[in-house]
XYZ file of C-alpha atoms in Angstrom:
174
model
C 15.594 4.949 -19.654
C 16.847 1.649 -20.814
C 15.238 -1.022 -19.275
C 16.714 -1.931 -15.364
C 20.089 -1.238 -16.433
C 19.904 2.074 -13.651
C 17.940 0.310 -11.179
C 19.947 -0.838 -7.979
C 18.046 -3.767 -5.929
C 16.817 -2.615 -2.614
C 14.555 -5.331 -1.545
C 14.773 -8.932 -3.169
C 11.793 -10.692 -4.131
C 12.819 -13.410 -1.481
C 13.090 -10.792 1.143
C 9.501 -9.067 0.039
C 7.513 -12.778 -0.097
C 9.242 -13.345 3.724
C 7.785 -10.045 4.960
C 4.554 -10.869 3.278
C 4.188 -13.649 5.704
C 5.134 -11.971 8.601
C 2.412 -9.336 8.164
C -0.442 -11.773 7.074
C 0.020 -13.490 10.082
C -0.028 -10.270 12.302
C -3.365 -8.996 10.791
C -4.803 -12.588 11.105
C -3.800 -12.143 14.774
C -5.659 -8.744 15.455
C -8.621 -10.578 13.351
C -9.566 -13.391 15.093
C -13.456 -12.685 15.530
C -16.010 -13.018 12.438
C -15.724 -9.754 11.854
C -16.023 -9.261 7.999
C -12.616 -7.753 6.853
C -12.358 -5.242 3.936
C -9.180 -4.644 2.323
C -9.057 -1.421 -0.108
C -6.589 -1.415 -1.978
C -4.750 1.753 -3.745
C -4.423 1.818 -7.005
C -2.172 1.682 -9.239
C 0.932 1.197 -6.817
C -0.720 -1.128 -4.261
C -2.146 -4.133 -6.461
C 1.151 -6.612 -6.462
C 1.017 -6.065 -2.847
C -2.479 -6.240 -1.948
C -2.784 -9.411 -4.498
C 0.124 -11.236 -2.335
C -0.978 -10.334 0.985
C -4.305 -11.613 0.354
C -2.990 -14.815 -0.783
C -1.298 -15.189 2.382
C -4.584 -14.232 4.866
C -6.093 -17.281 5.372
C -9.424 -15.671 6.807
C -12.246 -14.334 4.806
C -11.743 -11.314 3.468
C -13.692 -8.772 0.837
C -11.254 -6.736 -1.646
C -12.431 -3.267 -2.726
C -10.042 -0.731 -4.958
C -9.376 2.649 -5.026
C -7.445 4.475 -7.964
C -6.077 7.453 -6.565
C -3.231 9.337 -7.797
C -1.033 12.450 -6.902
C 2.037 11.970 -8.805
C 0.796 11.981 -12.888
C 3.990 11.283 -14.721
C 6.254 13.392 -12.233
C 9.103 12.131 -9.898
C 7.402 14.055 -7.059
C 4.147 14.573 -5.715
C 2.035 16.953 -6.793
C 0.369 17.603 -3.540
C -3.184 17.125 -4.503
C -5.086 13.782 -4.005
C -7.449 12.533 -7.092
C -9.873 10.203 -6.263
C -9.933 8.568 -9.660
C -12.222 5.360 -8.502
C -13.996 4.904 -5.539
C -14.711 1.842 -3.680
C -18.184 -0.275 -4.707
C -19.751 -1.205 -1.442
C -20.738 -0.499 1.808
C -18.463 -0.690 4.193
C -20.406 0.524 7.313
C -19.600 -0.909 10.422
C -16.956 -3.380 8.697
C -12.829 -3.283 9.776
C -11.013 -1.563 6.824
C -7.230 -1.880 5.752
C -6.064 0.499 3.283
C -3.009 -0.916 1.330
C -0.960 1.561 -0.366
C 2.876 0.522 -1.855
C 4.576 3.321 -0.469
C 3.908 6.351 1.982
C 6.062 9.354 2.073
C 4.449 12.377 3.183
C 1.433 10.727 4.139
C -0.583 12.767 2.449
C -2.500 10.197 0.537
C -3.180 7.641 3.488
C -4.013 10.786 5.657
C -6.870 11.803 3.099
C -8.223 8.808 2.289
C -8.594 7.530 5.755
C -10.402 11.178 6.746
C -12.669 10.032 3.338
C -13.207 6.297 4.519
C -13.991 7.067 7.963
C -16.960 8.915 6.952
C -18.083 5.866 5.233
C -18.990 4.856 9.115
C -16.865 1.606 9.176
C -16.169 -0.196 12.538
C -12.309 0.328 12.367
C -9.776 1.567 9.723
C -6.309 0.360 9.654
C -3.425 1.326 7.393
C -0.618 -1.135 5.689
C 2.233 -0.264 3.173
C 4.880 -2.001 2.092
C 7.314 0.889 2.221
C 7.369 3.204 4.719
C 9.714 6.468 4.028
C 9.587 8.110 7.302
C 11.706 10.470 7.014
C 9.316 12.095 4.650
C 6.374 12.463 6.857
C 4.419 15.358 6.630
C 1.095 14.269 7.650
C 0.483 12.989 11.123
C -0.545 8.912 9.940
C 0.055 5.602 11.759
C 1.379 2.976 9.435
C -0.381 0.004 11.518
C 1.313 -2.600 9.370
C 4.357 -1.807 7.056
C 6.845 -3.978 5.259
C 10.364 -2.500 5.120
C 11.343 1.012 6.195
C 12.658 2.828 3.069
C 15.438 5.341 2.822
C 14.773 8.618 0.942
C 14.974 7.334 -2.830
C 12.936 6.894 -5.726
C 11.684 3.307 -5.866
C 10.373 1.230 -8.623
C 9.083 -2.324 -8.959
C 6.614 -4.884 -7.507
C 3.796 -2.661 -8.392
C 5.597 0.988 -8.345
C 6.502 2.568 -11.267
C 8.358 5.786 -13.085
C 6.167 7.239 -15.646
C 4.308 3.588 -16.179
C 7.517 1.660 -16.444
C 8.871 -0.962 -14.119
C 5.674 -2.249 -12.621
C 6.831 -5.964 -13.599
C 10.009 -6.199 -11.676
C 10.101 -8.933 -9.304
C 11.957 -6.717 -6.633
C 12.319 -3.116 -5.644
C 14.955 -1.534 -6.564
C 16.175 2.845 -6.619
C 16.603 4.684 -9.592
């Protein structure tokens, strides 16, 4: 693939930045208490969104990372969730927000939410930048989301195609 020539922009860097500020306000309004909030970033795609979101949260948060995969080097999910790296701290009694880049079938968030719920958190919410509602196969509620995404393959802003395009400041479709 020739770099960027086959990508059509869907969401500009400014659109993304503005929506992240709105999401951070929603989160701050919900978590006004002193309860500890733990952000669980699903790697690799969620790292850019998570980094920008936590910089807009004017409250105490702890950040944990899980490396999960269902795509490998394919453009379509394999349907199998592989946890390559688990969180490293005890989340018992904590409020958790799982952050992912995109939710399509919902399998990843569904399975990770169930997995983390066994660690006895106080609450678990979900947050994604892109919500592909028309692809949903699993019953998962997205508590905070950036944009409803059409059924196209997207790259940029942390999302990739075979490891490429994560560094684009916008989200585009191939």
